[in-house]
Coordinates of C-alpha atoms in Angstrom, one line a residue:
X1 CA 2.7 61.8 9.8
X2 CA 6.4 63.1 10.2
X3 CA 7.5 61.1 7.6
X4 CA 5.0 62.8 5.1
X5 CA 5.4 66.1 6.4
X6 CA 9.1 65.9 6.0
X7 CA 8.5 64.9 1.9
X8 CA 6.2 67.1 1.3
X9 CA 7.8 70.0 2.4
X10 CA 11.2 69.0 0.9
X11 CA 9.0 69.1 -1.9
X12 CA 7.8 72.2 -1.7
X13 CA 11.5 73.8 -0.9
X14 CA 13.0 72.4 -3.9
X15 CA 10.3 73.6 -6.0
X16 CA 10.6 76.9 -4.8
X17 CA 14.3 77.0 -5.0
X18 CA 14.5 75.3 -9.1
X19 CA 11.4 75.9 -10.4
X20 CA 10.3 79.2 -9.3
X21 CA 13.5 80.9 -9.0
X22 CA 14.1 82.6 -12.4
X23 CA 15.5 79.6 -14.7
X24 CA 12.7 78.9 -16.4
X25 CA 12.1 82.7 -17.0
X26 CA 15.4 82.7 -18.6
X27 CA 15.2 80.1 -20.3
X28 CA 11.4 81.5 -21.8
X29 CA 13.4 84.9 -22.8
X30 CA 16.5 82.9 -24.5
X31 CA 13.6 81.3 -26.6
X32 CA 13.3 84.7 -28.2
X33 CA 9.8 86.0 -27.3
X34 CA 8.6 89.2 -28.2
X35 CA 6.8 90.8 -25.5
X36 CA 7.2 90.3 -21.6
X37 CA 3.5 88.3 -21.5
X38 CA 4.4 85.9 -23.8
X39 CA 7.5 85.2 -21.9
X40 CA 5.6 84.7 -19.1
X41 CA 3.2 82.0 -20.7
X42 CA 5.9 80.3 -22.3
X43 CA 7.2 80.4 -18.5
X44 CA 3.8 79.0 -17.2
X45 CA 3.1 76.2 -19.9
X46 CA 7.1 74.9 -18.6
X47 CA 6.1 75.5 -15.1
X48 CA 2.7 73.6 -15.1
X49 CA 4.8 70.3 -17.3
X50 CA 7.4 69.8 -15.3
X51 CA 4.8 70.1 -12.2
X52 CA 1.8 68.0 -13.3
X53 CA 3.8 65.5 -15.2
X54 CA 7.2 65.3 -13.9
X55 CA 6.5 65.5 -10.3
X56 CA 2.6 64.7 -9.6
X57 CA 2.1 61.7 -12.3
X58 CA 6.1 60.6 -12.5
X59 CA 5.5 59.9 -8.5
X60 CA 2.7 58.4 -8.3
X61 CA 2.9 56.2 -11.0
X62 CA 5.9 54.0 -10.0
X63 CA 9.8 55.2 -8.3
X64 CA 11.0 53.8 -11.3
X65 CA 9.7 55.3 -14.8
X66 CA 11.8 52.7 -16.5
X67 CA 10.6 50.1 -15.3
X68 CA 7.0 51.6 -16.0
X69 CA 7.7 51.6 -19.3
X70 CA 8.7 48.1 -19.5
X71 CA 5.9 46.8 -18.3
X72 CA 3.9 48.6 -20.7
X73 CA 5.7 47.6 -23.5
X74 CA 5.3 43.8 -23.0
X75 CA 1.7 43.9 -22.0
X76 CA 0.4 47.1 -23.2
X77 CA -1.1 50.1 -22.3
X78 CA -3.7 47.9 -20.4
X79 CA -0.6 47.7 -18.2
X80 CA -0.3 51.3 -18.0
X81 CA -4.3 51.2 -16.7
X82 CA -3.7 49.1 -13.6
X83 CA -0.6 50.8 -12.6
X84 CA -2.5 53.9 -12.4
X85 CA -5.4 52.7 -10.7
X86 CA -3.2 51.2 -8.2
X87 CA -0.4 53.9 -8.2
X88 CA -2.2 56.8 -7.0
X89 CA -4.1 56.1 -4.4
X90 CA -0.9 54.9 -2.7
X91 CA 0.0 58.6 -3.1
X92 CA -3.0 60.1 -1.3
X93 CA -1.2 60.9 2.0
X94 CA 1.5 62.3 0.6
X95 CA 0.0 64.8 -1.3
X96 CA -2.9 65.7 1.2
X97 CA 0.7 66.1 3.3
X98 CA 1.7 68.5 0.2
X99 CA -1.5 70.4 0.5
X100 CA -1.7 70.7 4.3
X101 CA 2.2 72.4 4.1
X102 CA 1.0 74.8 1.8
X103 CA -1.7 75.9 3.2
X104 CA -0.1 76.4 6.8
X105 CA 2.9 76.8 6.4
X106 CA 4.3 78.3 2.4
X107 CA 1.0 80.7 2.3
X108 CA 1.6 82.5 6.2
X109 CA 5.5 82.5 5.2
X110 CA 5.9 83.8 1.8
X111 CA 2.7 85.5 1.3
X112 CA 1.5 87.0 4.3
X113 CA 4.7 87.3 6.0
X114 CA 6.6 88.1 3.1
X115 CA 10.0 86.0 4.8
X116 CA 12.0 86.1 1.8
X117 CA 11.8 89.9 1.4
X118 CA 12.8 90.5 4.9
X119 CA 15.7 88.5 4.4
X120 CA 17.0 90.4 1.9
X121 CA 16.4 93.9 3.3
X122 CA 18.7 92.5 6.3
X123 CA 21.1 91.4 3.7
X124 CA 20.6 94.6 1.8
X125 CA 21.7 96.4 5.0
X126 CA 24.5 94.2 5.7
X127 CA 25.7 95.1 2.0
X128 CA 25.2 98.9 2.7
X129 CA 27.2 99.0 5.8
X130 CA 30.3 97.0 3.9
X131 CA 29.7 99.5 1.0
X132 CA 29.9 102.8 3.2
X133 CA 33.1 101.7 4.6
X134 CA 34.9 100.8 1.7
X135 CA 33.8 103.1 -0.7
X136 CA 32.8 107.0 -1.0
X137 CA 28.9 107.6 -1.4
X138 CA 28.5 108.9 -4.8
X139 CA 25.2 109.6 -7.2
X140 CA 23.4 107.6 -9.0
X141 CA 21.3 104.6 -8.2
X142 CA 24.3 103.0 -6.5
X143 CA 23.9 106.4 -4.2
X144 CA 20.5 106.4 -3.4
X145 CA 20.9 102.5 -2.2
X146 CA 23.9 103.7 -0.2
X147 CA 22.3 106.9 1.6
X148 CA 19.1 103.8 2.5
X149 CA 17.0 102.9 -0.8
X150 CA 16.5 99.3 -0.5
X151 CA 17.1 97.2 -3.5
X152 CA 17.7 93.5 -2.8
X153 CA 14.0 93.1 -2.0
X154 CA 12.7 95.2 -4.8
X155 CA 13.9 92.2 -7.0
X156 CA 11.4 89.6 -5.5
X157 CA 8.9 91.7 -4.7
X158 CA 7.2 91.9 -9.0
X159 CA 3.6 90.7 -9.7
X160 CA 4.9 87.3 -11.9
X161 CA 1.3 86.2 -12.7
X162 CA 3.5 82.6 -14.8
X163 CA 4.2 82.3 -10.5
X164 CA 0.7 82.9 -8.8
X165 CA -1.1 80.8 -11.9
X166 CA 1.9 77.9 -11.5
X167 CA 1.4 77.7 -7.7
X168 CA -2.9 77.9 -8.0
X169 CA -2.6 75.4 -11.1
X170 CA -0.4 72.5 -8.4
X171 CA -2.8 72.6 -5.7
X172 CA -6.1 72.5 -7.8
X173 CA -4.3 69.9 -10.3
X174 CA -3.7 67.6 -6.8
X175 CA -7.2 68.6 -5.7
X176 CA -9.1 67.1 -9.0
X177 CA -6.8 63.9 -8.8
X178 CA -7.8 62.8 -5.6
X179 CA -10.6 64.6 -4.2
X180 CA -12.4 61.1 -6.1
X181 CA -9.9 59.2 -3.5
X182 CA -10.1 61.0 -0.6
X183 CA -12.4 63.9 -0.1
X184 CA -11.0 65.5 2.4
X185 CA -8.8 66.5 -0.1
X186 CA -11.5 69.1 -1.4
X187 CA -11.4 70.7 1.6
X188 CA -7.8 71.0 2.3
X189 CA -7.7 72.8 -1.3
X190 CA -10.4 75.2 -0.7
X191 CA -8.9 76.4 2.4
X192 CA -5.7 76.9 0.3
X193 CA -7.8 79.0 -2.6
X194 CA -9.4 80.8 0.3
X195 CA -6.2 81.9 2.1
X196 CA -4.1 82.6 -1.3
X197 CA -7.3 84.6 -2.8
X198 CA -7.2 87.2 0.1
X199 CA -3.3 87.1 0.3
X200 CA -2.2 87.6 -3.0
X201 CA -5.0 90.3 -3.3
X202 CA -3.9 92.3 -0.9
X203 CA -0.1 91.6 -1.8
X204 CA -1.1 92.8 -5.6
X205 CA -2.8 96.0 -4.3
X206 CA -0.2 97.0 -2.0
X207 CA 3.2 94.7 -1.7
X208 CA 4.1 93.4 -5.3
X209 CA 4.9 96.2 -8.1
X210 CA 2.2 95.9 -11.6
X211 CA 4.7 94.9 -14.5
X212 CA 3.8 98.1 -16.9
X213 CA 5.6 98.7 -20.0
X214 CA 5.1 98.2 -23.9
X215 CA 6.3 94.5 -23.2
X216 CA 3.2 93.8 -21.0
X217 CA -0.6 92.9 -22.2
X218 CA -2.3 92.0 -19.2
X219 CA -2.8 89.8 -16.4
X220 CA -5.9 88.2 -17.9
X221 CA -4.0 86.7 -21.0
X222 CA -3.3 83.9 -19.0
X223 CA -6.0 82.7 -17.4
X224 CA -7.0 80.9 -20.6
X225 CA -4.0 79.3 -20.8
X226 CA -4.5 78.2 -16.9
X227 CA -7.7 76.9 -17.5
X228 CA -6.5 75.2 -20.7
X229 CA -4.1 73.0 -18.1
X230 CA -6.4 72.3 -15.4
X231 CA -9.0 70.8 -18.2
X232 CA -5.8 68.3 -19.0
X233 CA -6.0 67.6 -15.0
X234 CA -9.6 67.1 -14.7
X235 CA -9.5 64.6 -17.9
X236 CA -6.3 62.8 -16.4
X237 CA -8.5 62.3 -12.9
X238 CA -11.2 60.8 -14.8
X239 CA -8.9 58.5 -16.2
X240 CA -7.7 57.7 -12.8
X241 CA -11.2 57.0 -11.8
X242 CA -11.9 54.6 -14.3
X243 CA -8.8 53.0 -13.9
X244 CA -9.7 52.2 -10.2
X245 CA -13.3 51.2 -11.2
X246 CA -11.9 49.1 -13.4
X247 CA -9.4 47.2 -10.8
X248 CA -12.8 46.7 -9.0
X249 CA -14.5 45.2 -11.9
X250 CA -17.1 47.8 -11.8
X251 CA -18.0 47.9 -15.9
X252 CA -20.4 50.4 -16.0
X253 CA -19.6 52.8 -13.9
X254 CA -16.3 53.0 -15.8
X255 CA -18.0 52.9 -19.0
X256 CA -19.3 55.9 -17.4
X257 CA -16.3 57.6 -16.5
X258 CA -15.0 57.2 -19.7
X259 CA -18.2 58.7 -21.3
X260 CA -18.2 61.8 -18.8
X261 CA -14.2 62.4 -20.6
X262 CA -15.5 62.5 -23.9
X263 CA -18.2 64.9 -22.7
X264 CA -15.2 67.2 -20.8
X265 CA -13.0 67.3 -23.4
X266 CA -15.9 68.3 -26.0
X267 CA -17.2 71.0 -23.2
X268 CA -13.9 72.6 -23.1
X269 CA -13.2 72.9 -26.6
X270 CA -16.9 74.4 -27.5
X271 CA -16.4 76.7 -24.5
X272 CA -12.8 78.2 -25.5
X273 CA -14.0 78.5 -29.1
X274 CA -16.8 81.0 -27.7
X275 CA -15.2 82.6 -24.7
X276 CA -11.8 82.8 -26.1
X277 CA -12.5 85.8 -29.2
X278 CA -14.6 87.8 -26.1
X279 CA -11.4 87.2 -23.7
X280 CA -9.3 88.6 -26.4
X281 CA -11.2 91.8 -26.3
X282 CA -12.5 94.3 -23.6
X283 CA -14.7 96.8 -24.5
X284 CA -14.9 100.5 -23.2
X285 CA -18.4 100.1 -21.9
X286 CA -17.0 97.2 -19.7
X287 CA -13.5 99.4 -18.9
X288 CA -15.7 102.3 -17.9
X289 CA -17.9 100.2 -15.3
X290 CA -14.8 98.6 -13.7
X291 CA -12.9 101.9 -13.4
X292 CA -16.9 103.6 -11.7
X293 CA -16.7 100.2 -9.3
X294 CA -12.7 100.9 -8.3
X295 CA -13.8 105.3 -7.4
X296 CA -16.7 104.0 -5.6
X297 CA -14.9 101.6 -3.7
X298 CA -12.0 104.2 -2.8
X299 CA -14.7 106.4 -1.6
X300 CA -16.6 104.4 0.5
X301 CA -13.1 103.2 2.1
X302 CA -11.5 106.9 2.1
X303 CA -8.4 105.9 0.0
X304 CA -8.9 108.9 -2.5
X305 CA -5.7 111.0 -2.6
X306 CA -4.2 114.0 -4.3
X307 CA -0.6 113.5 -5.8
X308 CA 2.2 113.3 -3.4
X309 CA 3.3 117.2 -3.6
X310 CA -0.7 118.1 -4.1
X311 CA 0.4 120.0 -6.9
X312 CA -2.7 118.8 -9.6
X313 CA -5.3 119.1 -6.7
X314 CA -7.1 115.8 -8.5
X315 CA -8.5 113.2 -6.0
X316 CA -7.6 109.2 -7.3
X317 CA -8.1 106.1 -5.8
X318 CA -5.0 105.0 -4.0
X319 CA -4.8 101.8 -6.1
X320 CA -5.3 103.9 -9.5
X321 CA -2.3 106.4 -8.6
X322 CA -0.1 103.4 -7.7
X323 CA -0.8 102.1 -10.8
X324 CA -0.5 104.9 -13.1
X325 CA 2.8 105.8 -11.3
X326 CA 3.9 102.3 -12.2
X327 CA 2.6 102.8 -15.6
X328 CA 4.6 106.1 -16.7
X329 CA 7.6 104.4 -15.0
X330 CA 6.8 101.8 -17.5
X331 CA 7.0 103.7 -20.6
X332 CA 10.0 106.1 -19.9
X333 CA 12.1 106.7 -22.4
X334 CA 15.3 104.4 -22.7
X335 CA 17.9 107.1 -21.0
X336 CA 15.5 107.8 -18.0
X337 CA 15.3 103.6 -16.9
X338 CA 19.0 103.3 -17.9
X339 CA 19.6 105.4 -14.6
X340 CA 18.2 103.0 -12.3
X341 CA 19.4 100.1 -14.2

């Protein structure tokens, strides 16, 4: 409907304009964190409670929270059960709404049309014509953006995995909760994962700049952390489930439900305690494979290239140069970023 439409993607615009604008970054880095990575988890961890718990369990289970917690007090968390049960599937439409604006609207936008970049080059422009008449074009980085060197859309356009992961971690979390509700749900969210996968691929290879740099780790620190929260979303949805079989007075199967949470949360634990030393660790037998698969897949698509003044006559993977470019931009020395700064 309209109506739902119009939430969800007021919804959506106020996330995107509070929560993934920068504050919580800021905040992460006030918190005193020593590396860029670890600001970035302390970043997602924020990101995913303020989603998951402030805006997808806070609205479904009741408008007032207050007067939630009321009626748990006086007749206990039995209470807190029933208003679950009954709560979110309410909800449904709304957030199938959520998931439909994503997927048609946010992903074609931001992603593959990259709106908010383009805004900003015109702005950078605008900015740039002010500039040349007011003031003499000097040296410096202030020169090179006043002779055309775009800057304004260099600040949006960064790799922030704490961003991508935050996003990935919303739509999933909705899918688990009520893809038991409403299975169309499922769908909805697999088109979403399908559409972001192949976006935000090519947007890493070729749009967004790699954040390189002592402060970095990698990319793949997080995804433990990611799947750490999406387990607290599948064992929340299960305890929707049996909250609703239990409205219906159907013992067993909630019984079962609540068996099939125990068995989760053991799953997941025995699973990070094994996977999580190997994911702290990559070995150069496995670094050597992925860098053969990346020269054999520049090859077979022609992207192996010389440098740009063909000076060291070596042939590297497009990708591969890009990021080693990024990477000894990276690690310059203090005086040569202060420059650009």
């Amino acid at each position: 409907t309209l109506e739902g439409w119009v939430a969800s993607l007021t919804l959506s615009t106020m996330q995107m304009l509070t929560l993934y604008s920068g504050v919580l970054t800021l905040l992460s880095r006030a918190m005193g964190w020593p590396s860029h990575t670890m600001i970035g988890i302390s970043t997602l961890n924020k990101m995913w409670t303020f989603n998951f718990v402030l805006v997808l369990l806070a609205s479904c289970i009741a408008a007032s929270l207050y007067d939630t917690l009321e009626h748990v007090l006086r007749s206990g968390w039995c209470e807190l059960v029933g208003i679950i049960g009954r709560a979110v599937p309410r909800n449904t439409d709304f957030w199938l709404n959520y998931l439909v604006t994503e997927t048609l609207l946010f992903i074609p936008l931001l992603d593959l049309l990259q709106v908010l970049p383009l805004l900003l080059l015109a702005v950078d422009a605008i900015l740039r014509r002010l500039y040349r008449c007011c003031c003499a074009v000097g040296d410096g980085a202030v020169g090179r953006w006043a002779r055309g060197e775009p800057f304004l859309p260099t600040l949006v356009q960064k790799l922030m995995f704490e961003y991508l992961y935050s996003r990935a971690a919303m739509v999933v979390s909705v899918g688990v909760m009520f893809s038991s509700i409403a299975p169309i749900v499922a769908v909805v969210v697999a088109c979403w994962l399908r559409f972001a996968s192949a976006a935000w691929a090519h947007n890493t290879r070729w749009v967004l700049r790699t954040p390189q740099g002592a402060g970095f780790d990698a990319g793949g620190v997080y995804w433990p952390h990611a799947v750490q929260k999406q387990v607290y979303a599948l064992l929340v949805s299960q305890l929707v489930l049996a909250a609703v079989l239990a409205l219906n007075l159907n013992l067993f199967p909630m019984l079962g439900v609540l068996a099939l949470m125990t068995v989760t949360y053991v799953r997941a634990k025995s699973l990070a305690a094994y996977f999580g030393p190997l994911a702290a660790d990559l070995p150069l037998s496995a670094c050597m494979e992925l860098d053969a698969e990346l020269w054999r897949d520049a090859e077979r698509r022609g992207e192996l290239e010389a440098d740009a003044d063909g000076r060291d006559g070596v042939l590297l993977p497009r990708a591969l140069r890009r990021l080693l470019e990024e990477a000894a931009a990276g690690f310059a020395p203090a005086e040569g970023r202060g420059e650009h700064e």
